[in-house]
Amino acid sequence: MRGAVLTGLNEPLEIVDDLEVIEPRAGEVKVKMHTTGLCHSDLSVINGTIMQPMPCVLGHEGAGVIEAVGDGVTDVSPGDHVVLSFVSQCGNCYFCKRHEPYLCEKGTQAMATAALYDGTPAFSRGGKPVTQMSGCGTFAEYTVVPAGGVVKIDDSISLEAAALVGCGVTTGVGAVLNTAEVKPGSTVAVIGTGGVGLNVIQGAVVAGAEKIIAVDLLDNKLEMAKQFGATDVVNAGSGNPVAEVQSLTEGRGADYTFEVIGMAATMTQAYQMARRGGTAVMVGVPKMGELFSVMGFFPVYENKAIKGCWYGSADTRRDFPEYLDLYKEGKLKLDELITREFTLDEINDGFEALKNGEVARGVVRYD
Ligand code: PAD
Ligand code: ZN
């Protein structure tokens, strides 16, 4: 079958047609991929910001149809439409039992090793293992994942729109509703309004935020931000974005701020843009080893919280259907997030478009 494989850092993905995938074993499912989104985290694996063992089939945001299930799988059956979760839920570990399945021990191990629960990946080429990003590997026509790594969805929902729920939507909307628990009437500032940041903005609209300030370097992204609900925009390239957010909030700073880029400098800005008693949420994934600085005095004196946000603090079984209901009700814009569609052969062009800031989300369709 066909797939896109990363064979070396900063190399274009290699489009291959000799990729093999195992049949699902006990507790695993095989998915025929329909659509996959191109997320900045994939780009971060390509450039070494996020480490995954290579060769690796990238892709962690996708939707498709169950092709086969292994022994003991009862939640889904062949023909079911599913969204893949980039942290699978085992249901049994310390975190799953405490309703923090986004931290699932087995799911986290699968993510770190880019493999299934037994440590081996589903893919191979010429008899040699090929890993699967985040335990998913959605840049292939078929993938095999743990049963707790898929969530069944309503057949009537477009699989293109549903694919985005696998990462960008769940991370962005969840950062607002689950991680920060933004209160109605609040002021929110979002630094970085790409595929994930736009979902923070629309999450803030759902939460009833009154003022939503979008901060980005690109005017086209700030235009998109307005379409997704930003009430004010700040171009970070022209002036001091912290001062601009302060002046838009009577000098106080925002109640909640979100860093959605993954850079130390903007993490510090997110901290500084939050008001006393406010909350700064870190969503972007910085390069390992990068430090961000906040003077020790301030979180104390300002009674300010710094929160990390992994996968929108999601319970995918609860949140995927909820976000798709909001989409059906017209409260979440998913179709509008897809700026361009690419074929698998064009996937490297898709990443160029993401790098250049041309797209909110690009997607690859497999039909
Ligand atoms: P994206 O490339 O679509 O968006 C990033 C945006 O940041 C773009 O619009 C840029 O123009 C903008 N930007 C860049 N530099 C600056 C700056 N200095 N000031 C203001 N704006 C700037 O990426 P994305 O939305 O797909 O992903 C964003 C980050 O979120 C990235 O680090 C990704 O790895 C991370 C992510 N985290 C999780 C999680 O679970 N925490 C999940 C998914 C993605
Ligand atoms: Zn992602």
Short mmCIF file of C-alpha atoms and ligand atoms in Angstrom, two decimals:
data_model
loop_
_atom_site.label_atom_id
_atom_site.label_comp_id
_atom_site.label_asym_id
_atom_site.label_seq_id
_atom_site.Cartn_x
_atom_site.Cartn_y
_atom_site.Cartn_z
CA MET A 1 0.00 0.00 0.00
CA ARG A 2 0.97 3.67 -0.29
CA GLY A 3 2.21 5.96 2.45
CA ALA A 4 4.45 8.95 3.24
CA VAL A 5 7.58 8.07 5.20
CA LEU A 6 10.09 10.32 6.97
CA THR A 7 13.52 8.78 6.48
CA GLY A 8 15.77 11.62 7.71
CA LEU A 9 15.48 14.98 9.48
CA ASN A 10 14.55 17.87 7.19
CA GLU A 11 14.10 15.47 4.26
CA PRO A 12 10.93 15.59 2.15
CA LEU A 13 8.56 12.73 2.99
CA GLU A 14 9.14 9.78 0.70
CA ILE A 15 5.98 8.60 -1.04
CA VAL A 16 6.25 4.81 -1.17
CA ASP A 17 3.99 2.06 -2.49
CA ASP A 18 5.59 -0.93 -0.77
CA LEU A 19 4.49 -0.16 2.79
CA GLU A 20 3.07 -3.14 4.65
CA VAL A 21 0.74 -3.12 7.63
CA ILE A 22 -0.02 -5.96 10.05
CA GLU A 23 -3.49 -7.37 10.55
CA PRO A 24 -5.00 -6.23 13.87
CA ARG A 25 -4.18 -8.45 16.83
CA ALA A 26 -6.08 -8.69 20.13
CA GLY A 27 -7.21 -5.22 21.19
CA GLU A 28 -6.22 -3.55 17.90
CA VAL A 29 -8.16 -2.20 14.93
CA LYS A 30 -7.32 -1.63 11.28
CA VAL A 31 -8.52 1.65 9.77
CA LYS A 32 -8.86 2.51 6.07
CA MET A 33 -7.85 6.16 6.11
CA HIS A 34 -10.14 8.65 4.41
CA THR A 35 -8.65 12.06 5.33
CA THR A 36 -5.65 13.23 7.32
CA GLY A 37 -4.80 16.77 8.39
CA LEU A 38 -1.32 18.27 8.17
CA CYS A 39 -0.48 19.65 11.62
CA HIS A 40 2.51 21.68 12.73
CA SER A 41 3.45 18.77 15.01
CA ASP A 42 4.13 16.67 11.87
CA LEU A 43 6.39 19.47 10.64
CA SER A 44 8.03 19.48 14.08
CA VAL A 45 8.89 15.79 13.65
CA ILE A 46 10.35 16.53 10.21
CA ASN A 47 12.57 19.31 11.61
CA GLY A 48 13.51 17.48 14.83
CA THR A 49 11.57 19.66 17.30
CA ILE A 50 9.50 16.60 18.28
CA MET A 51 11.47 13.36 18.31
CA GLN A 52 10.10 10.15 16.80
CA PRO A 53 12.17 7.13 15.76
CA MET A 54 12.69 6.86 11.99
CA PRO A 55 11.83 5.67 9.40
CA CYS A 56 8.38 6.84 10.42
CA VAL A 57 4.96 7.15 8.80
CA LEU A 58 3.90 10.58 10.06
CA GLY A 59 0.35 11.83 10.62
CA HIS A 60 -1.73 11.85 13.79
CA GLU A 61 -4.89 13.75 12.81
CA GLY A 62 -7.26 11.64 10.77
CA ALA A 63 -10.54 9.88 10.17
CA GLY A 64 -11.50 6.76 8.29
CA VAL A 65 -13.49 3.55 8.26
CA ILE A 66 -12.84 0.42 10.34
CA GLU A 67 -11.59 -2.32 8.03
CA ALA A 68 -11.03 -5.11 10.57
CA VAL A 69 -10.88 -5.63 14.32
CA GLY A 70 -8.77 -7.96 16.45
CA ASP A 71 -9.92 -10.32 19.20
CA GLY A 72 -11.79 -8.79 22.08
CA VAL A 73 -12.64 -5.52 20.35
CA THR A 74 -16.29 -4.73 20.97
CA ASP A 75 -16.54 -0.92 20.74
CA VAL A 76 -16.24 -0.77 16.94
CA SER A 77 -16.82 -3.12 14.02
CA PRO A 78 -15.96 -3.12 10.31
CA GLY A 79 -17.70 -0.31 8.43
CA ASP A 80 -17.83 2.06 11.42
CA HIS A 81 -16.64 5.61 10.81
CA VAL A 82 -13.97 6.64 13.30
CA VAL A 83 -11.69 9.51 14.28
CA LEU A 84 -8.21 8.54 15.45
CA SER A 85 -6.94 9.81 18.77
CA PHE A 86 -3.24 10.68 19.00
CA VAL A 87 -3.26 9.57 22.63
CA SER A 88 -5.04 6.23 22.86
CA GLN A 89 -6.84 5.39 26.10
CA CYS A 90 -6.12 2.03 27.72
CA GLY A 91 -8.89 2.59 30.29
CA ASN A 92 -6.95 0.86 33.07
CA CYS A 93 -3.94 2.92 34.08
CA TYR A 94 -3.53 5.44 36.92
CA PHE A 95 -4.51 8.35 34.65
CA CYS A 96 -7.40 6.70 32.79
CA LYS A 97 -8.92 5.70 36.13
CA ARG A 98 -8.69 9.33 37.29
CA HIS A 99 -10.44 10.66 34.20
CA GLU A 100 -7.22 12.09 32.78
CA PRO A 101 -7.03 9.83 29.71
CA TYR A 102 -5.02 12.41 27.73
CA LEU A 103 -2.15 11.29 29.99
CA CYS A 104 -2.83 7.54 29.55
CA GLU A 105 0.35 5.61 30.37
CA LYS A 106 0.05 3.19 27.46
CA GLY A 107 -1.10 5.91 25.07
CA THR A 108 1.87 8.05 26.10
CA GLN A 109 4.26 5.15 25.60
CA ALA A 110 2.77 4.47 22.15
CA MET A 111 3.17 8.17 21.33
CA ALA A 112 6.81 8.30 22.46
CA THR A 113 7.86 5.06 20.75
CA ALA A 114 5.69 5.62 17.65
CA ALA A 115 4.52 2.04 17.99
CA LEU A 116 1.75 -0.17 19.34
CA TYR A 117 1.43 -1.21 23.00
CA ASP A 118 3.91 -4.09 22.65
CA GLY A 119 6.56 -1.68 21.35
CA THR A 120 6.45 -2.85 17.73
CA PRO A 121 5.02 -0.64 14.98
CA ALA A 122 2.24 -1.73 12.63
CA PHE A 123 4.22 -0.83 9.50
CA SER A 124 7.18 -2.35 7.71
CA ARG A 125 9.00 -2.12 4.37
CA GLY A 126 10.98 -5.00 2.95
CA GLY A 127 10.72 -6.78 6.32
CA LYS A 128 12.15 -3.80 8.28
CA PRO A 129 9.99 -1.98 10.84
CA VAL A 130 8.65 1.49 10.05
CA THR A 131 7.28 3.43 13.03
CA GLN A 132 3.92 5.21 13.23
CA MET A 133 3.87 8.77 14.58
CA SER A 134 2.14 9.02 17.97
CA GLY A 135 1.09 5.39 17.63
CA CYS A 136 -1.17 6.55 14.74
CA GLY A 137 0.59 6.94 11.37
CA THR A 138 -2.25 8.46 9.37
CA PHE A 139 -0.12 9.20 6.28
CA ALA A 140 -0.83 5.72 4.93
CA GLU A 141 -3.81 4.15 3.18
CA TYR A 142 -4.36 1.83 6.15
CA THR A 143 -3.12 1.87 9.72
CA VAL A 144 -3.46 -0.38 12.77
CA VAL A 145 -3.93 1.23 16.19
CA PRO A 146 -5.10 0.21 19.68
CA ALA A 147 -8.90 0.03 19.94
CA GLY A 148 -8.71 2.84 22.50
CA GLY A 149 -7.13 4.99 19.78
CA VAL A 150 -10.32 5.32 17.73
CA VAL A 151 -13.69 6.85 18.54
CA LYS A 152 -16.79 5.87 16.58
CA ILE A 153 -18.68 8.78 15.04
CA ASP A 154 -22.00 9.30 13.31
CA ASP A 155 -21.90 8.12 9.63
CA SER A 156 -23.64 11.28 8.49
CA ILE A 157 -20.65 13.49 9.41
CA SER A 158 -18.15 14.37 6.69
CA LEU A 159 -14.93 12.46 7.30
CA GLU A 160 -12.93 15.50 6.12
CA ALA A 161 -14.35 17.66 8.89
CA ALA A 162 -14.12 14.82 11.41
CA ALA A 163 -10.41 14.30 10.66
CA LEU A 164 -9.58 17.70 12.13
CA VAL A 165 -11.19 16.71 15.42
CA GLY A 166 -8.36 14.17 15.80
CA CYS A 167 -5.90 16.91 16.75
CA GLY A 168 -6.36 20.62 15.97
CA VAL A 169 -9.97 21.01 17.08
CA THR A 170 -9.69 18.86 20.19
CA THR A 171 -6.45 20.53 21.26
CA GLY A 172 -7.63 24.09 20.65
CA VAL A 173 -11.23 23.87 21.84
CA GLY A 174 -10.21 21.59 24.73
CA ALA A 175 -7.53 24.06 25.85
CA VAL A 176 -10.35 26.53 26.47
CA LEU A 177 -13.14 24.28 27.75
CA ASN A 178 -11.13 21.66 29.66
CA THR A 179 -7.67 23.00 30.49
CA ALA A 180 -8.46 26.65 31.26
CA GLU A 181 -12.23 26.31 31.86
CA VAL A 182 -12.76 29.81 30.48
CA LYS A 183 -15.73 31.55 32.11
CA PRO A 184 -18.41 33.47 30.19
CA GLY A 185 -17.66 37.18 29.83
CA SER A 186 -13.87 36.65 30.00
CA THR A 187 -11.12 38.24 27.98
CA VAL A 188 -8.88 35.82 26.07
CA ALA A 189 -5.64 36.42 24.15
CA VAL A 190 -4.37 33.81 21.67
CA ILE A 191 -0.78 34.00 20.36
CA GLY A 192 -0.45 32.07 17.10
CA THR A 193 -3.65 31.65 15.12
CA GLY A 194 -2.84 28.69 12.89
CA GLY A 195 -4.74 25.40 12.72
CA VAL A 196 -4.76 24.96 16.51
CA GLY A 197 -4.95 28.65 17.53
CA LEU A 198 -8.07 29.21 15.40
CA ASN A 199 -9.68 26.43 17.40
CA VAL A 200 -8.71 28.14 20.64
CA ILE A 201 -10.55 31.17 19.27
CA GLN A 202 -13.66 29.23 18.38
CA GLY A 203 -13.50 27.42 21.72
CA ALA A 204 -13.45 30.83 23.41
CA VAL A 205 -16.58 31.80 21.46
CA VAL A 206 -18.31 28.62 22.64
CA ALA A 207 -17.23 29.39 26.24
CA GLY A 208 -18.88 32.82 25.98
CA ALA A 209 -15.71 34.92 26.12
CA GLU A 210 -16.51 38.58 25.52
CA LYS A 211 -13.21 39.82 24.12
CA ILE A 212 -10.96 37.54 22.07
CA ILE A 213 -7.63 39.05 21.03
CA ALA A 214 -5.77 37.24 18.24
CA VAL A 215 -1.99 37.75 17.95
CA ASP A 216 -0.07 36.55 14.89
CA LEU A 217 2.67 37.76 12.55
CA LEU A 218 0.62 37.25 9.39
CA ASP A 219 -2.29 39.44 8.32
CA ASN A 220 -3.97 36.56 6.44
CA LYS A 221 -4.02 34.57 9.70
CA LEU A 222 -5.44 37.54 11.58
CA GLU A 223 -8.19 37.81 8.92
CA MET A 224 -9.00 34.12 9.50
CA ALA A 225 -8.95 34.77 13.25
CA LYS A 226 -11.71 37.35 12.80
CA GLN A 227 -13.77 34.88 10.79
CA PHE A 228 -13.46 32.38 13.66
CA GLY A 229 -14.56 34.91 16.29
CA ALA A 230 -11.64 37.16 17.27
CA THR A 231 -12.92 40.58 18.34
CA ASP A 232 -9.50 42.28 18.17
CA VAL A 233 -6.30 41.50 16.30
CA VAL A 234 -2.68 42.39 16.97
CA ASN A 235 0.08 41.98 14.41
CA ALA A 236 3.03 40.93 16.58
CA GLY A 237 5.44 42.09 13.87
CA SER A 238 4.55 45.75 14.27
CA GLY A 239 5.19 46.80 17.84
CA ASN A 240 5.10 45.14 21.24
CA PRO A 241 2.27 42.56 21.38
CA VAL A 242 2.31 42.45 25.20
CA ALA A 243 1.77 46.21 25.43
CA GLU A 244 -0.94 46.00 22.76
CA VAL A 245 -2.87 43.33 24.66
CA GLN A 246 -2.50 45.34 27.87
CA SER A 247 -3.85 48.46 26.20
CA LEU A 248 -6.84 46.45 24.88
CA THR A 249 -7.57 45.34 28.47
CA GLU A 250 -7.34 48.65 30.35
CA GLY A 251 -3.74 47.88 31.26
CA ARG A 252 -4.63 44.69 33.17
CA GLY A 253 -3.88 41.92 30.71
CA ALA A 254 -6.26 39.16 29.60
CA ASP A 255 -8.04 36.77 31.98
CA TYR A 256 -6.71 33.82 29.97
CA THR A 257 -3.87 33.67 27.46
CA PHE A 258 -2.89 30.83 25.14
CA GLU A 259 0.50 30.27 23.48
CA VAL A 260 -0.11 28.20 20.35
CA ILE A 261 3.22 28.37 18.51
CA GLY A 262 5.81 26.51 20.60
CA MET A 263 8.48 29.18 21.12
CA ALA A 264 10.11 30.25 24.38
CA ALA A 265 9.77 33.97 23.56
CA THR A 266 6.03 33.74 22.94
CA MET A 267 5.54 31.54 26.02
CA THR A 268 6.99 34.38 28.08
CA GLN A 269 4.71 36.81 26.22
CA ALA A 270 1.69 34.65 27.05
CA TYR A 271 2.66 34.82 30.71
CA GLN A 272 3.11 38.60 30.55
CA MET A 273 -0.17 39.15 28.67
CA ALA A 274 -2.23 37.47 31.41
CA ARG A 275 -3.66 39.70 34.15
CA ARG A 276 -2.92 39.32 37.85
CA GLY A 277 -4.85 36.27 39.01
CA GLY A 278 -5.14 35.13 35.40
CA THR A 279 -4.08 31.94 33.65
CA ALA A 280 -1.51 31.45 30.89
CA VAL A 281 -1.96 28.19 28.97
CA MET A 282 0.94 26.68 27.00
CA VAL A 283 -0.30 24.70 23.99
CA GLY A 284 2.50 25.00 21.39
CA VAL A 285 5.25 22.36 21.63
CA PRO A 286 8.73 23.89 21.90
CA LYS A 287 11.95 22.14 20.98
CA MET A 288 13.33 19.91 23.73
CA GLY A 289 15.93 21.85 25.72
CA GLU A 290 14.37 25.26 25.09
CA LEU A 291 13.73 27.23 28.30
CA PHE A 292 11.24 30.03 28.78
CA SER A 293 11.76 32.59 31.48
CA VAL A 294 9.51 34.21 34.02
CA MET A 295 10.97 36.06 36.98
CA GLY A 296 10.26 33.91 40.06
CA PHE A 297 8.67 36.76 41.98
CA PHE A 298 5.81 37.25 39.54
CA PRO A 299 3.73 34.03 39.53
CA VAL A 300 3.60 34.45 43.31
CA TYR A 301 2.97 38.18 43.57
CA GLU A 302 0.59 38.11 40.62
CA ASN A 303 -1.18 34.96 41.78
CA LYS A 304 -0.95 33.84 38.17
CA ALA A 305 -1.24 30.26 36.92
CA ILE A 306 0.84 28.71 34.17
CA LYS A 307 -0.86 25.61 32.80
CA GLY A 308 0.36 23.14 30.24
CA CYS A 309 -2.16 21.72 27.81
CA TRP A 310 -1.68 18.28 26.32
CA TYR A 311 -4.28 17.31 23.72
CA GLY A 312 -6.82 19.81 25.05
CA SER A 313 -6.98 17.79 28.30
CA ALA A 314 -9.35 15.61 26.28
CA ASP A 315 -11.38 12.57 27.02
CA THR A 316 -11.71 11.68 23.35
CA ARG A 317 -14.73 9.41 23.91
CA ARG A 318 -16.59 12.28 25.53
CA ASP A 319 -15.16 15.20 23.54
CA PHE A 320 -15.01 13.99 19.91
CA PRO A 321 -18.80 13.44 19.75
CA GLU A 322 -19.41 16.67 21.67
CA TYR A 323 -17.32 18.75 19.25
CA LEU A 324 -18.98 17.07 16.27
CA ASP A 325 -22.39 17.93 17.77
CA LEU A 326 -21.26 21.57 18.07
CA TYR A 327 -20.22 21.36 14.40
CA LYS A 328 -23.65 20.03 13.40
CA GLU A 329 -25.27 22.88 15.36
CA GLY A 330 -23.10 25.40 13.48
CA LYS A 331 -21.20 26.37 16.65
CA LEU A 332 -17.83 25.04 15.50
CA LYS A 333 -16.56 25.79 12.00
CA LEU A 334 -14.71 22.75 10.70
CA ASP A 335 -15.19 22.93 6.91
CA GLU A 336 -13.85 26.48 6.98
CA LEU A 337 -10.61 25.29 8.62
CA ILE A 338 -9.69 23.32 5.50
CA THR A 339 -7.96 25.81 3.26
CA ARG A 340 -6.55 23.33 0.73
CA GLU A 341 -6.77 19.65 -0.16
CA PHE A 342 -3.73 17.73 -1.38
CA THR A 343 -3.20 14.26 -2.78
CA LEU A 344 -0.73 11.96 -1.02
CA ASP A 345 1.76 12.70 -3.83
CA GLU A 346 1.47 16.42 -3.04
CA ILE A 347 1.96 16.05 0.73
CA ASN A 348 5.32 17.87 0.72
CA ASP A 349 3.64 20.83 -1.02
CA GLY A 350 1.12 20.74 1.82
CA PHE A 351 3.92 21.13 4.36
CA GLU A 352 5.45 23.99 2.35
CA ALA A 353 2.04 25.72 2.46
CA LEU A 354 1.89 25.18 6.24
CA LYS A 355 5.44 26.54 6.68
CA ASN A 356 4.63 29.61 4.60
CA GLY A 357 1.50 30.33 6.62
CA GLU A 358 -0.79 29.93 3.58
CA VAL A 359 -3.22 27.47 5.17
CA ALA A 360 -5.25 27.12 8.35
CA ARG A 361 -5.26 23.37 7.71
CA GLY A 362 -4.27 21.45 4.63
CA VAL A 363 -5.60 17.91 4.35
CA VAL A 364 -4.77 14.82 2.31
CA ARG A 365 -7.63 12.67 1.04
CA TYR A 366 -7.05 9.07 0.09
CA ASP A 367 -9.79 8.52 -2.49
P1 PAD B 1 0.52 26.59 12.53
O1 PAD B 1 1.81 26.63 11.83
O2 PAD B 1 -0.73 26.33 11.76
O3 PAD B 1 0.29 27.94 13.37
C1 PAD B 1 1.29 28.65 14.04
C2 PAD B 1 0.95 30.13 13.92
O4 PAD B 1 1.87 30.89 14.71
C3 PAD B 1 1.07 30.66 12.49
O5 PAD B 1 -0.13 31.32 12.13
C4 PAD B 1 2.25 31.64 12.57
O6 PAD B 1 2.11 32.75 11.67
C5 PAD B 1 2.19 32.07 14.02
N1 PAD B 1 3.44 32.61 14.56
C6 PAD B 1 4.71 32.16 14.36
N2 PAD B 1 5.59 32.90 15.06
C7 PAD B 1 4.88 33.85 15.70
C8 PAD B 1 5.22 34.92 16.59
N3 PAD B 1 6.48 35.15 16.96
N4 PAD B 1 4.22 35.69 17.09
C9 PAD B 1 2.93 35.47 16.74
N5 PAD B 1 2.55 34.48 15.89
C10 PAD B 1 3.51 33.68 15.39
O7 PAD B 1 0.68 25.47 13.67
P2 PAD B 1 -0.48 24.62 14.41
O8 PAD B 1 -1.57 25.54 14.78
O9 PAD B 1 -0.73 23.37 13.64
O10 PAD B 1 0.35 24.19 15.73
C11 PAD B 1 0.74 25.18 16.67
C12 PAD B 1 1.55 24.56 17.79
O11 PAD B 1 0.71 23.70 18.57
C13 PAD B 1 2.72 23.68 17.33
O12 PAD B 1 3.80 23.89 18.23
C14 PAD B 1 2.18 22.28 17.48
O13 PAD B 1 3.22 21.34 17.63
C15 PAD B 1 1.38 22.47 18.77
C16 PAD B 1 0.39 21.40 19.04
N6 PAD B 1 0.23 21.04 20.35
C17 PAD B 1 -0.64 20.07 20.71
C18 PAD B 1 -0.77 19.76 22.15
O14 PAD B 1 -1.32 18.71 22.50
N7 PAD B 1 -0.31 20.62 23.03
C19 PAD B 1 -1.44 19.44 19.76
C20 PAD B 1 -1.30 19.84 18.43
C21 PAD B 1 -0.39 20.81 18.06
ZN ZN B 2 -1.47 17.82 15.69
#
